mmCIF file of C-alpha atoms and ligand atoms in Angstrom:
data_model
loop_
_atom_site.group_PDB
_atom_site.id
_atom_site.type_symbol
_atom_site.label_atom_id
_atom_site.label_comp_id
_atom_site.label_asym_id
_atom_site.label_seq_id
_atom_site.Cartn_x
_atom_site.Cartn_y
_atom_site.Cartn_z
ATOM 1 C CA MET A 5 -20.541 -23.391 -20.351
ATOM 2 C CA GLU A 6 -17.470 -25.917 -18.968
ATOM 3 C CA ASN A 7 -16.633 -28.069 -22.014
ATOM 4 C CA CYS A 8 -17.853 -25.589 -25.006
ATOM 5 C CA ILE A 9 -14.614 -25.488 -26.590
ATOM 6 C CA PHE A 10 -15.473 -21.637 -27.927
ATOM 7 C CA CYS A 11 -15.674 -20.504 -24.061
ATOM 8 C CA LYS A 12 -12.413 -22.512 -23.968
ATOM 9 C CA ILE A 13 -11.020 -19.874 -26.360
ATOM 10 C CA VAL A 14 -12.660 -17.347 -24.736
ATOM 11 C CA ARG A 15 -11.143 -18.245 -21.222
ATOM 12 C CA GLY A 16 -7.493 -18.350 -23.094
ATOM 13 C CA GLU A 17 -7.677 -22.170 -22.228
ATOM 14 C CA ILE A 18 -7.110 -23.277 -25.811
ATOM 15 C CA PRO A 19 -5.026 -21.437 -28.473
ATOM 16 C CA ALA A 20 -6.534 -19.678 -30.865
ATOM 17 C CA LYS A 21 -5.472 -17.075 -33.629
ATOM 18 C CA ILE A 22 -7.490 -13.979 -31.802
ATOM 19 C CA ILE A 23 -7.732 -10.971 -34.494
ATOM 20 C CA TYR A 24 -10.168 -8.894 -32.796
ATOM 21 C CA GLU A 25 -11.348 -8.560 -28.846
ATOM 22 C CA ASP A 26 -13.351 -6.412 -26.879
ATOM 23 C CA ASP A 27 -15.424 -6.462 -23.868
ATOM 24 C CA ASP A 28 -18.631 -8.531 -25.465
ATOM 25 C CA VAL A 29 -17.043 -10.087 -28.162
ATOM 26 C CA ILE A 30 -13.931 -12.073 -30.031
ATOM 27 C CA ALA A 31 -12.897 -12.890 -33.336
ATOM 28 C CA PHE A 32 -10.433 -15.635 -34.198
ATOM 29 C CA ASN A 33 -9.325 -17.341 -37.084
ATOM 30 C CA ASP A 34 -11.150 -20.739 -38.190
ATOM 31 C CA ILE A 35 -9.311 -23.968 -37.346
ATOM 32 C CA ASN A 36 -10.291 -25.189 -40.659
ATOM 33 C CA PRO A 37 -10.640 -22.229 -43.310
ATOM 34 C CA ALA A 38 -13.097 -22.899 -46.179
ATOM 35 C CA ALA A 39 -11.217 -19.747 -48.209
ATOM 36 C CA PRO A 40 -7.990 -17.959 -47.667
ATOM 37 C CA ILE A 41 -9.571 -15.860 -45.339
ATOM 38 C CA HIS A 42 -11.844 -17.598 -42.512
ATOM 39 C CA PHE A 43 -12.597 -16.272 -39.242
ATOM 40 C CA LEU A 44 -15.351 -16.349 -36.565
ATOM 41 C CA ILE A 45 -17.013 -13.741 -34.460
ATOM 42 C CA ILE A 46 -18.548 -14.919 -31.458
ATOM 43 C CA PRO A 47 -19.851 -13.583 -27.976
ATOM 44 C CA ARG A 48 -17.624 -14.188 -25.037
ATOM 45 C CA ILE A 49 -20.831 -15.273 -23.261
ATOM 46 C CA HIS A 50 -22.340 -18.620 -24.442
ATOM 47 C CA ILE A 51 -25.210 -18.394 -26.156
ATOM 48 C CA THR A 52 -25.882 -21.874 -27.782
ATOM 49 C CA SER A 53 -27.420 -20.706 -31.006
ATOM 50 C CA LEU A 54 -29.626 -17.806 -32.748
ATOM 51 C CA LEU A 55 -32.261 -19.897 -31.975
ATOM 52 C CA ASP A 56 -31.665 -19.238 -28.125
ATOM 53 C CA CYS A 57 -31.213 -15.075 -28.793
ATOM 54 C CA GLU A 58 -33.705 -13.123 -27.033
ATOM 55 C CA LYS A 59 -34.417 -9.617 -27.368
ATOM 56 C CA THR A 60 -31.979 -9.121 -24.379
ATOM 57 C CA HIS A 61 -29.151 -9.981 -26.850
ATOM 58 C CA GLN A 62 -30.382 -7.722 -29.706
ATOM 59 C CA ALA A 63 -27.306 -5.144 -29.058
ATOM 60 C CA LEU A 64 -25.222 -7.754 -29.069
ATOM 61 C CA LEU A 65 -25.933 -9.211 -31.981
ATOM 62 C CA GLY A 66 -25.944 -5.880 -33.800
ATOM 63 C CA ARG A 67 -22.425 -5.691 -32.733
ATOM 64 C CA MET A 68 -21.135 -8.522 -33.911
ATOM 65 C CA LEU A 69 -22.972 -7.968 -37.333
ATOM 66 C CA LEU A 70 -21.282 -4.548 -37.577
ATOM 67 C CA LEU A 71 -17.788 -6.048 -36.580
ATOM 68 C CA ALA A 72 -17.879 -8.269 -39.305
ATOM 69 C CA PRO A 73 -17.185 -5.794 -42.295
ATOM 70 C CA GLU A 74 -14.915 -3.754 -40.089
ATOM 71 C CA ILE A 75 -12.763 -6.802 -39.156
ATOM 72 C CA ALA A 76 -13.324 -8.176 -42.633
ATOM 73 C CA LYS A 77 -11.776 -5.273 -44.245
ATOM 74 C CA GLU A 78 -8.691 -5.314 -41.710
ATOM 75 C CA GLN A 79 -8.223 -9.065 -42.697
ATOM 76 C CA GLY A 80 -8.135 -8.016 -46.239
ATOM 77 C CA CYS A 81 -11.704 -8.514 -47.714
ATOM 78 C CA THR A 82 -12.001 -5.583 -49.692
ATOM 79 C CA ASP A 83 -14.032 -6.925 -52.122
ATOM 80 C CA GLY A 84 -16.849 -8.216 -50.475
ATOM 81 C CA PHE A 85 -17.029 -11.360 -48.074
ATOM 82 C CA ARG A 86 -19.558 -14.134 -47.086
ATOM 83 C CA THR A 87 -21.211 -14.215 -43.853
ATOM 84 C CA ILE A 88 -22.717 -17.211 -42.896
ATOM 85 C CA ILE A 89 -24.503 -18.537 -39.068
ATOM 86 C CA ASN A 90 -25.472 -22.094 -39.032
ATOM 87 C CA THR A 91 -28.059 -22.910 -36.655
ATOM 88 C CA GLY A 92 -28.780 -25.940 -35.067
ATOM 89 C CA ARG A 93 -28.902 -29.450 -36.698
ATOM 90 C CA VAL A 94 -30.737 -28.607 -39.951
ATOM 91 C CA GLY A 95 -28.336 -25.549 -40.242
ATOM 92 C CA GLY A 96 -25.457 -27.649 -39.929
ATOM 93 C CA GLN A 97 -24.007 -26.062 -36.976
ATOM 94 C CA GLU A 98 -21.451 -28.125 -35.294
ATOM 95 C CA VAL A 99 -20.091 -25.860 -32.557
ATOM 96 C CA PHE A 100 -22.915 -25.339 -30.327
ATOM 97 C CA HIS A 101 -21.841 -21.613 -29.090
ATOM 98 C CA LEU A 102 -23.067 -18.904 -31.659
ATOM 99 C CA HIS A 103 -20.778 -17.794 -33.878
ATOM 100 C CA ILE A 104 -20.707 -15.901 -37.160
ATOM 101 C CA HIS A 105 -18.768 -17.334 -40.015
ATOM 102 C CA ILE A 106 -16.681 -14.719 -42.114
ATOM 103 C CA ILE A 107 -15.387 -15.874 -45.215
ATOM 104 C CA GLY A 108 -13.295 -14.549 -48.546
ATOM 105 C CA GLY A 109 -10.147 -13.927 -50.255
ATOM 106 C CA LYS A 110 -9.264 -12.750 -53.358
ATOM 107 C CA ASN A 111 -11.787 -14.983 -55.825
ATOM 108 C CA ARG A 112 -15.566 -15.249 -56.156
ATOM 109 C CA LEU A 113 -16.684 -17.971 -53.649
ATOM 110 C CA PRO A 114 -18.509 -20.639 -55.082
ATOM 111 C CA GLY A 115 -22.663 -21.017 -54.647
ATOM 112 C CA MET A 116 -23.538 -22.479 -51.373
ATOM 113 C CA ILE A 117 -26.431 -24.420 -51.362
ATOM 114 C CA HIS A 118 -27.131 -26.336 -54.938
ATOM 115 C CA LYS A 119 -30.664 -26.503 -55.623
ATOM 116 C CA THR A 120 -31.600 -29.984 -57.145
HETATM 117 P P1 5GP B 30 -20.379 -24.286 -37.511
HETATM 118 O O1 5GP B 30 -20.530 -25.847 -38.373
HETATM 119 O O2 5GP B 30 -20.790 -24.641 -36.129
HETATM 120 O O3 5GP B 30 -21.062 -23.099 -38.199
HETATM 121 O O4 5GP B 30 -18.954 -24.114 -37.384
HETATM 122 C C1 5GP B 30 -18.109 -24.594 -36.571
HETATM 123 C C2 5GP B 30 -16.558 -24.081 -37.179
HETATM 124 O O5 5GP B 30 -15.478 -23.773 -36.091
HETATM 125 C C3 5GP B 30 -16.033 -24.869 -37.993
HETATM 126 O O6 5GP B 30 -15.687 -23.996 -39.142
HETATM 127 C C4 5GP B 30 -14.566 -25.203 -37.248
HETATM 128 O O7 5GP B 30 -13.525 -25.651 -38.191
HETATM 129 C C5 5GP B 30 -14.471 -24.443 -36.578
HETATM 130 N N1 5GP B 30 -13.433 -24.982 -35.419
HETATM 131 C C6 5GP B 30 -13.996 -25.968 -34.548
HETATM 132 N N2 5GP B 30 -13.370 -26.283 -33.345
HETATM 133 C C7 5GP B 30 -12.344 -25.385 -33.478
HETATM 134 C C8 5GP B 30 -11.027 -24.683 -32.775
HETATM 135 O O8 5GP B 30 -10.982 -25.289 -31.808
HETATM 136 N N3 5GP B 30 -10.677 -23.810 -32.820
HETATM 137 C C9 5GP B 30 -10.836 -22.639 -33.996
HETATM 138 N N4 5GP B 30 -10.038 -21.638 -34.415
HETATM 139 N N5 5GP B 30 -11.890 -23.124 -35.028
HETATM 140 C C10 5GP B 30 -12.570 -24.340 -34.745
HETATM 141 ZN ZN1 ZN B 31 -20.012 -21.091 -25.345
#
């Protein structure tokens, strides 16, 4: 995907603080962190969102989810963290390349969605 910002990070065309990479997945710090630790895990291949995932992505998705606690611990999330996948317009997705947010730090995170 030519103009996808996360594809550009995968290709090394724009800089990012990459904290993990392998053949299928990379993880890098969020440019606008919501907490002391905030990084994103993305597939190297362009998948627009969770709505676009298919059975063929099952192993990749499992791999990304299992990497979350592994990298989180390395980054200092020793006492838990929050995992978020925003999907589509209603989910508040802003970058349309599938990513898992991992958010943590020392203190308990605030509630995510306020019921009215
Ligand atoms: P979304 O709302 O799509 O789930 O989250 C997109 C996230 O990507 C946001 O937290 C935003 O700060 C982050 N982001 C957007 N552009 C860049 C960028 O160029 N580099 C990095 N490292 N993060 C970005
Ligand atoms: Zn992309």
